[in-house]
GROMACS .gro file of C-alpha atoms in nm:
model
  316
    1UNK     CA    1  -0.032  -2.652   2.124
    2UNK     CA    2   0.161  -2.519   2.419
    3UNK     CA    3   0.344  -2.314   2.192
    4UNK     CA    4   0.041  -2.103   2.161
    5UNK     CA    5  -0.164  -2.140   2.516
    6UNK     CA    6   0.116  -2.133   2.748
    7UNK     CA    7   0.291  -1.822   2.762
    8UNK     CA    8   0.237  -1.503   2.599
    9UNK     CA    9  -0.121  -1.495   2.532
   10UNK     CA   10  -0.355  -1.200   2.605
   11UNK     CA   11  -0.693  -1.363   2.739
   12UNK     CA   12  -0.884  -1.028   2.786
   13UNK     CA   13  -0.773  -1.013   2.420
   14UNK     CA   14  -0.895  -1.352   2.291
   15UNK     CA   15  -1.211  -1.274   2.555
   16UNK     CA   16  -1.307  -0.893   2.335
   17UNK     CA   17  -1.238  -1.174   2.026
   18UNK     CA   18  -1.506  -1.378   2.160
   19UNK     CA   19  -1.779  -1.134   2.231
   20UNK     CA   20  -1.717  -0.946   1.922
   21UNK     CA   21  -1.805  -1.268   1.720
   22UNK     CA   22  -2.079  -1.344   1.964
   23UNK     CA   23  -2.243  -1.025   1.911
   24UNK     CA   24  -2.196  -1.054   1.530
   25UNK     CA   25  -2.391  -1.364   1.545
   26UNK     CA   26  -2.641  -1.270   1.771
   27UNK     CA   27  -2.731  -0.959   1.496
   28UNK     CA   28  -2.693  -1.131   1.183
   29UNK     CA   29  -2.679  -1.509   1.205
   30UNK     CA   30  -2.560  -1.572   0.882
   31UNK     CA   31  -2.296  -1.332   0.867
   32UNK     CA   32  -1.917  -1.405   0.747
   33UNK     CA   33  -1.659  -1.314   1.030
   34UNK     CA   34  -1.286  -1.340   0.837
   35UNK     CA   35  -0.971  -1.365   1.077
   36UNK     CA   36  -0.667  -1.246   0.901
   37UNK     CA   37  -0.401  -1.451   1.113
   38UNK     CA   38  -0.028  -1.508   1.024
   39UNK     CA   39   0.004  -1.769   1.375
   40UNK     CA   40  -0.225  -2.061   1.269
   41UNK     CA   41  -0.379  -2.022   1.644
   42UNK     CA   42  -0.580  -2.327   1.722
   43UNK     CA   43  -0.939  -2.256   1.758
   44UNK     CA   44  -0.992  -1.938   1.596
   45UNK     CA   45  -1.278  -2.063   1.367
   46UNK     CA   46  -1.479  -2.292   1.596
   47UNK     CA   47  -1.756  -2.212   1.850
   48UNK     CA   48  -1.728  -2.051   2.188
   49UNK     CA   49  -1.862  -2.339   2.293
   50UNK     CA   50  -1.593  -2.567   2.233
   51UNK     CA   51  -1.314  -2.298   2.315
   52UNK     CA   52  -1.267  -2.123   2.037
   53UNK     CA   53  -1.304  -1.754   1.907
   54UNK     CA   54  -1.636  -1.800   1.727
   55UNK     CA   55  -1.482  -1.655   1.357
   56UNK     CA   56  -1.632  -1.864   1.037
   57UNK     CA   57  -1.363  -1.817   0.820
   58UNK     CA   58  -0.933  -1.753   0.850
   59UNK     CA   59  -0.759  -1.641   0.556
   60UNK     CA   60  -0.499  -1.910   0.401
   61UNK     CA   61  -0.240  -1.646   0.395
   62UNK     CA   62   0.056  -1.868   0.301
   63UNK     CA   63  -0.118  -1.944  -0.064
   64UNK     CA   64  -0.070  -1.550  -0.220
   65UNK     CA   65   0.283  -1.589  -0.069
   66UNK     CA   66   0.376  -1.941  -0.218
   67UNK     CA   67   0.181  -1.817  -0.605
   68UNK     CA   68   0.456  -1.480  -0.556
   69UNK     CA   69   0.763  -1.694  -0.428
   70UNK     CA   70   0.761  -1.982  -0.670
   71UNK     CA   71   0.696  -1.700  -1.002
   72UNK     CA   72   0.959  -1.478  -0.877
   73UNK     CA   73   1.237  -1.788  -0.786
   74UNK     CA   74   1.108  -2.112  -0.997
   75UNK     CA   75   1.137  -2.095  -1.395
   76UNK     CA   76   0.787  -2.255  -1.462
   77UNK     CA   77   0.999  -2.617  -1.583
   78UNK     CA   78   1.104  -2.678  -1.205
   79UNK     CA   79   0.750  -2.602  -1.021
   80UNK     CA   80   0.747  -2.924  -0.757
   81UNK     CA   81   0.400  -2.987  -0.812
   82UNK     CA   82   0.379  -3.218  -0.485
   83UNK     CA   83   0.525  -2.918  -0.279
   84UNK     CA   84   0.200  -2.700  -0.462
   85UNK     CA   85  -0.058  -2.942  -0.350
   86UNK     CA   86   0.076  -3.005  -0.005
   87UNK     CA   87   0.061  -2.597   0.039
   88UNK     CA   88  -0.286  -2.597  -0.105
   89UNK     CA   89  -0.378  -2.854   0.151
   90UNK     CA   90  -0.194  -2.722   0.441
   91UNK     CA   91  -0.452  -2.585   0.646
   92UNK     CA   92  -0.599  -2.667   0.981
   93UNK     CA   93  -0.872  -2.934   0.976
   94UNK     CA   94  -1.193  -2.829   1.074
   95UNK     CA   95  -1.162  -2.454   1.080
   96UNK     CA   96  -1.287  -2.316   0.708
   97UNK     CA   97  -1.009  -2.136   0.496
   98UNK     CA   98  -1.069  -1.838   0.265
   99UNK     CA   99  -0.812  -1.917  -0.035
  100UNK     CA  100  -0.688  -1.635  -0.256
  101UNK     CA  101  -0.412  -1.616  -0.559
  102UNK     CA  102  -0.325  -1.243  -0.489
  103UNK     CA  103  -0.332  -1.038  -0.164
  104UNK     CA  104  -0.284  -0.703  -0.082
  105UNK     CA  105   0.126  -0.740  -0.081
  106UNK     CA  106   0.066  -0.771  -0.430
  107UNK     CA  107  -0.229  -0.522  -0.529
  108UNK     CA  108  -0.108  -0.271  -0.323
  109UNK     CA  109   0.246  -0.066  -0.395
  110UNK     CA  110   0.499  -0.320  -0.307
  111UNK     CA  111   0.495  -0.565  -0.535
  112UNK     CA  112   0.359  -0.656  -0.856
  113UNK     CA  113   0.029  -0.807  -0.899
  114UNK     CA  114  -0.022  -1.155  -1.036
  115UNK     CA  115  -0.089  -1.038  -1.378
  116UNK     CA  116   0.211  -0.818  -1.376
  117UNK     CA  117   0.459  -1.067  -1.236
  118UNK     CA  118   0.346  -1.312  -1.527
  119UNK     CA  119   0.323  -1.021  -1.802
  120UNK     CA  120   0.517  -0.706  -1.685
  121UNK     CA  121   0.589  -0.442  -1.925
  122UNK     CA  122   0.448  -0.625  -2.245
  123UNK     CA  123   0.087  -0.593  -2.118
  124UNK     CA  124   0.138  -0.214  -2.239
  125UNK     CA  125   0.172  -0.332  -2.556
  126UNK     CA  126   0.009  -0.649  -2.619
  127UNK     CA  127  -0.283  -0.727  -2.450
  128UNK     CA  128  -0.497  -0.666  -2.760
  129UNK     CA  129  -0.689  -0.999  -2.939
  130UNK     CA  130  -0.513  -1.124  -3.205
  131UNK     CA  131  -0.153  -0.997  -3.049
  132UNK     CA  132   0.047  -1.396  -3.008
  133UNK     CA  133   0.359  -1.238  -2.764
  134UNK     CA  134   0.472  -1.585  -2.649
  135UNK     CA  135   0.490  -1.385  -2.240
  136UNK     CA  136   0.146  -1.273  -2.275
  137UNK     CA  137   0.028  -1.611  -2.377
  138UNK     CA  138   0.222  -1.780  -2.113
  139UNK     CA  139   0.065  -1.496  -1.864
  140UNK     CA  140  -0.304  -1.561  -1.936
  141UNK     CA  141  -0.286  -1.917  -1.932
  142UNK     CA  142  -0.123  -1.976  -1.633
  143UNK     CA  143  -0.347  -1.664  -1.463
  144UNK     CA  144  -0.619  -1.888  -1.573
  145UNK     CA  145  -0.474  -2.203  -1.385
  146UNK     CA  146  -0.341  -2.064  -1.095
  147UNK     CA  147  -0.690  -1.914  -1.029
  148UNK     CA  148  -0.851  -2.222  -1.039
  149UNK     CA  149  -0.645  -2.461  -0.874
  150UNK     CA  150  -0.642  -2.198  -0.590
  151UNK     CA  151  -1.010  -2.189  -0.528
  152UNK     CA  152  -1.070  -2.547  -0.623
  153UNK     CA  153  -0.782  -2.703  -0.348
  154UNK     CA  154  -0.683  -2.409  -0.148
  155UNK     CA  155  -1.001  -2.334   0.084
  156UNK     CA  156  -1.350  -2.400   0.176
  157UNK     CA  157  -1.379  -2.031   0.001
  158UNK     CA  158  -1.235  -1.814  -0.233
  159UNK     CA  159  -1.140  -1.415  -0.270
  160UNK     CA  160  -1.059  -1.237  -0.580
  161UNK     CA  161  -0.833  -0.917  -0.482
  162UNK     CA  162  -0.854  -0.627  -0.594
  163UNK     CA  163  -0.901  -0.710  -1.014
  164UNK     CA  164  -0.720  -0.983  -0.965
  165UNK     CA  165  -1.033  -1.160  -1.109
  166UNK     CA  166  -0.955  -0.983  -1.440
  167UNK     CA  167  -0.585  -0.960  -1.456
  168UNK     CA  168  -0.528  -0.573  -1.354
  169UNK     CA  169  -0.172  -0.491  -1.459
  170UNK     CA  170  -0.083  -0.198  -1.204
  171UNK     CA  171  -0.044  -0.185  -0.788
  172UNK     CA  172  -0.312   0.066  -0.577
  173UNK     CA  173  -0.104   0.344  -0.415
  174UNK     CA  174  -0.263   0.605  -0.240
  175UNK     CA  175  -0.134   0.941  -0.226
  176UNK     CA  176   0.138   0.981  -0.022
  177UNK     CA  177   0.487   1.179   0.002
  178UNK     CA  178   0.663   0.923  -0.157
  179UNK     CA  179   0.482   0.947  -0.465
  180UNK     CA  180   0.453   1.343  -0.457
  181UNK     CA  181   0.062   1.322  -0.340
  182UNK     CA  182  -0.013   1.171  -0.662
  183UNK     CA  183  -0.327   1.007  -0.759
  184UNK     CA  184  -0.253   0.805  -1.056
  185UNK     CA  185  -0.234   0.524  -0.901
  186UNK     CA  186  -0.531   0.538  -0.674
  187UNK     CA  187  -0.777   0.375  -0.889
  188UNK     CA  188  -0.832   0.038  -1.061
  189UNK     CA  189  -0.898   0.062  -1.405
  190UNK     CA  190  -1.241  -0.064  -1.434
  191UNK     CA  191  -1.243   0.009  -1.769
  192UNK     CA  192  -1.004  -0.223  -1.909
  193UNK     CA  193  -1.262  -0.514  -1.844
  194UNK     CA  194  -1.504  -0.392  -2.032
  195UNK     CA  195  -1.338  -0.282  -2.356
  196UNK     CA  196  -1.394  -0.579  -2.597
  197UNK     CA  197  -1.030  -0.541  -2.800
  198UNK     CA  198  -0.865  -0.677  -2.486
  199UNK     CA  199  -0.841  -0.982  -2.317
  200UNK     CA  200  -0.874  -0.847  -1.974
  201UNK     CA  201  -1.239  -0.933  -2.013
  202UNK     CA  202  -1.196  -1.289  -2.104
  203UNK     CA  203  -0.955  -1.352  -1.792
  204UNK     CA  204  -1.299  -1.229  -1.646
  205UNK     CA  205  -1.532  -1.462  -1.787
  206UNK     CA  206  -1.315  -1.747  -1.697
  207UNK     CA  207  -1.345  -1.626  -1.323
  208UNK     CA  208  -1.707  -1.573  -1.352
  209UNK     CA  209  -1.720  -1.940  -1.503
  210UNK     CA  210  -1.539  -2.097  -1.246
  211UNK     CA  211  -1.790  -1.928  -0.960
  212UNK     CA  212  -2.118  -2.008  -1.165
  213UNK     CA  213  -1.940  -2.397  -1.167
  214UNK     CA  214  -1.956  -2.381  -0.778
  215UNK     CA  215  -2.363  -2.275  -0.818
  216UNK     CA  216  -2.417  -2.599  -1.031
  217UNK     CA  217  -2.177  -2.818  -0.880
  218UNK     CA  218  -2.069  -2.732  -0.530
  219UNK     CA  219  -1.743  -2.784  -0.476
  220UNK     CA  220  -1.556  -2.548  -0.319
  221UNK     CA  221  -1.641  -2.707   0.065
  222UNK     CA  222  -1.596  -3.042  -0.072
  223UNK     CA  223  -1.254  -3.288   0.029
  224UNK     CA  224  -0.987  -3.312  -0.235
  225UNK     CA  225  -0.894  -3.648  -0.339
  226UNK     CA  226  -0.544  -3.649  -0.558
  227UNK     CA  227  -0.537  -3.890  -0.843
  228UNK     CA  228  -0.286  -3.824  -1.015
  229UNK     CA  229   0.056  -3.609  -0.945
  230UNK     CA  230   0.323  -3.640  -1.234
  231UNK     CA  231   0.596  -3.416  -1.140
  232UNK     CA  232   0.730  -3.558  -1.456
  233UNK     CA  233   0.467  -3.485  -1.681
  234UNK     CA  234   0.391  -3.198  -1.512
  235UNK     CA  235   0.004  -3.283  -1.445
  236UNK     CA  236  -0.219  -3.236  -1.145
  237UNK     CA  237  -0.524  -3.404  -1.126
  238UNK     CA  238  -0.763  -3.418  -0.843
  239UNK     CA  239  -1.180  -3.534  -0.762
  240UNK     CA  240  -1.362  -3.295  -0.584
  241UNK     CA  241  -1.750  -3.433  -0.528
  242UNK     CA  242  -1.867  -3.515  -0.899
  243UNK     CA  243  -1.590  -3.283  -1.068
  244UNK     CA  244  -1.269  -3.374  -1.156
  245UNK     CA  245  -0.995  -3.120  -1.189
  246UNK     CA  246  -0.729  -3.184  -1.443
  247UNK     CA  247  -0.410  -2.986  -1.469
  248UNK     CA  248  -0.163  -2.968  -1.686
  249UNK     CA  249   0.166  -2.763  -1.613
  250UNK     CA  250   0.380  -2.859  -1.897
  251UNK     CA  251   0.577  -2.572  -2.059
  252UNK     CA  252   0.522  -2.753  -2.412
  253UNK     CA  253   0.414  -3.102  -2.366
  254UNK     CA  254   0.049  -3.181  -2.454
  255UNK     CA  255  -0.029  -3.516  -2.423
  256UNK     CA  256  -0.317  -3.736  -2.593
  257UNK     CA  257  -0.468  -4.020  -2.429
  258UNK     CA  258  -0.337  -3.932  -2.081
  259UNK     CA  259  -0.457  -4.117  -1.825
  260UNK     CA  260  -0.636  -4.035  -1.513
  261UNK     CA  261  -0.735  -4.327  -1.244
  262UNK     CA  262  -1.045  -4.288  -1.110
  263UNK     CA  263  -1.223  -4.506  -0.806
  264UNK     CA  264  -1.546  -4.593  -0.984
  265UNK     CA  265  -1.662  -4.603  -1.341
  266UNK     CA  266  -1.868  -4.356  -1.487
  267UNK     CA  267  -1.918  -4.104  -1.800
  268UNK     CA  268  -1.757  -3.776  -1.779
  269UNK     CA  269  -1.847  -3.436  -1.920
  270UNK     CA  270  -1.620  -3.109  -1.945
  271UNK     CA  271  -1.765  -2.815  -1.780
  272UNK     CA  272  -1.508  -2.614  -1.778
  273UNK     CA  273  -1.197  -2.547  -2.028
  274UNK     CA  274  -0.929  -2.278  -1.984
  275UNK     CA  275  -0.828  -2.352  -2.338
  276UNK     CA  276  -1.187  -2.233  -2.465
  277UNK     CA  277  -1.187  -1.944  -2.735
  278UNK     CA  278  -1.396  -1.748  -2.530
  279UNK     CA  279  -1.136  -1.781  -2.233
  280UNK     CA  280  -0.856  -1.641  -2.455
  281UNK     CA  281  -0.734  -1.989  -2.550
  282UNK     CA  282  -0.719  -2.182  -2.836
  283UNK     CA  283  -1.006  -2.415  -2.837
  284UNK     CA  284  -0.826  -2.755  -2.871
  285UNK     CA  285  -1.032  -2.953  -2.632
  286UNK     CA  286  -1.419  -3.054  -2.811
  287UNK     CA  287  -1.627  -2.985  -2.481
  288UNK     CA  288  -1.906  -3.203  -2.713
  289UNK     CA  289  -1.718  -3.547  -2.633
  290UNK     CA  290  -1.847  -3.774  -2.336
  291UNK     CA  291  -1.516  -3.998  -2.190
  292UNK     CA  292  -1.629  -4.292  -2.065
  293UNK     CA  293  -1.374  -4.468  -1.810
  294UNK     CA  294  -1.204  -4.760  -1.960
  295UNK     CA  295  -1.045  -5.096  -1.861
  296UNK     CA  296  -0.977  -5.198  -1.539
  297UNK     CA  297  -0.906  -5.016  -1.302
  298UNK     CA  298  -1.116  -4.734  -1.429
  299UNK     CA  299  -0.961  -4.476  -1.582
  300UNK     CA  300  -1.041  -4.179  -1.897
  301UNK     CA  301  -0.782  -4.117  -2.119
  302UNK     CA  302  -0.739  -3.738  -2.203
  303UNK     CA  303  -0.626  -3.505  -2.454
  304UNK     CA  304  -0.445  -3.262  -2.234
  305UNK     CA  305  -0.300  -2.887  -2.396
  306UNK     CA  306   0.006  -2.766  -2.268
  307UNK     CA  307  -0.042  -2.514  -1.972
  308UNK     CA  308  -0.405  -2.570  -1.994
  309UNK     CA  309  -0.690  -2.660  -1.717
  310UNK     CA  310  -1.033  -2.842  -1.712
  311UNK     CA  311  -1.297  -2.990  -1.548
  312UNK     CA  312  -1.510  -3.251  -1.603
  313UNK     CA  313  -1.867  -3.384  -1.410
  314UNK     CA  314  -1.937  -3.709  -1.373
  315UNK     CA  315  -2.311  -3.799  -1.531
  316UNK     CA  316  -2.324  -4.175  -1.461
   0.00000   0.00000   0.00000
């Protein structure tokens, strides 16, 4: 901690810091006060009272930059699975993290968006339903699970960027000389989430799924426990309260009967599917089916679609 306390820090700075957040309080009690903060300074989301800067929330920057870095270097086959959970999970204890997929760097001109890394060019041409291009299929689903595994390990909350919660293709750019003062790309296209021959609106619904999951079954706030991390396999699989969240990564493998571990027996439910039809996937997992742990020690054996996600609630 002397790295950041004993040389080089502005106190009438951190002091303005402190009454700003004071005086947000003070107005609106329950208000949200974000710190955008590349340092990781200690204490920037706990009371005055104890030292700190009186903020709620900092952004976890370093997730955006990890989803960009690992799509534009990795081929999806050599994604380290163990080096993805420990930077969902690397985050100061005790200070609340606001977890995101895309930032700015991406929405804005200067990169591609998510979508667009995953999709690029082909989502000009084949982002209608009923269009199987093998890159726009590999695009959705892994939008889909890269979403999700963001807000369910990455933070204590979550922010969608931009249309990032519906897959927007293009960059903002404002106008500017560079771009001859033009204002083409100074919009979002709204529209493209509403049309219903595209699938834009079903990477929607799965985002507005996942948030209505956190209504019914909070569990955004709540400690991840891993229970299972095959790099092999390529599966991810991790309790959060009564949910568990069940990844699997695999460019081509789907497994049946694959089993999770679990610390107590129980019945499980899925809640959640990114393989479900009206997600844009192919509805091979029956939602209808209650797993019941087996054996001992507990465990539910899964059927588990290649590149596909899902949750399941624990009823008993």
């Amino acid at each position: 901690y002397e790295d950041y306390f004993s040389v080089g820090v502005d106190n009438d700075a951190i002091l303005y810091l402190q009454l700003a957040t004071t005086l947000i309080h003070q107005i609106h009690p329950n208000a949200l006060i974000v710190a955008e903060d590349m340092s990781g300074m200690p204490g920037l989301c706990r009371p005055i009272a104890e030292g700190g800067m009186g903020f709620t929330h900092r952004l976890a920057m370093g997730v955006p930059d990890y989803w960009i870095k690992t799509l534009k270097e990795k081929r999806d086959e050599d994604w380290d699975l163990q080096e993805l959970w420990s930077m969902l999970l690397n985050r100061r204890a005790g200070e609340a993290h606001i977890a995101y997929a895309e930032s700015h760097d991406q929405a804005l001109v200067g990169d591609k968006t998510l979508a667009f890394r995953l999709m690029d060019q082909e989502m000009y041409w084949h982002m209608e339903k009923g269009s199987d291009h093998p890159v726009i299929e590999r695009g959705v689903a892994l939008h889909k699970m890269i979403r999700l595994v963001t807000i369910a390990a990455g933070g204590e909350g979550y922010l969608a960027f931009m249309g990032n919660e519906f897959g927007h293709p293009e960059w903002l750019d404002f106008p500017r000389e560079g771009n001859d003062w033009s204002c083409h790309y100074a919009r979002r296209q709204w529209s493209l989430v509403d049309s219903p021959d595209l699938r834009y609106g079903e990477l929607a619904a799965f985002e507005r799924a996942f948030l209505a999951l956190e209504k019914t079954h909070p569990y955004i706030s709540n400690k991840a426990e891993c229970v299972r991390l095959d790099q092999e396999g390529r599966v991810l699989a991790f309790l959060k309260g009564d949910l568990l969240f069940v990844f699997n990564f695999s460019v081509d493998q789907s497994y049946e009967g694959s089993e999770v571990y679990l610390p107590n027996e129980g019945s499980w439910r899925v809640v959640l599917d990114s393989d479900a039809v009206e997600f844009g996937g192919h509805g091979r997992v029956d939602s209808s089916v209650i797993h019941h742990t087996a054996d001992e020690p507990p465990r539910l054996k899964l059927y588990l679609p290649a590149r596909t996600a899902m949750v399941l609630a624990c009823e008993a």
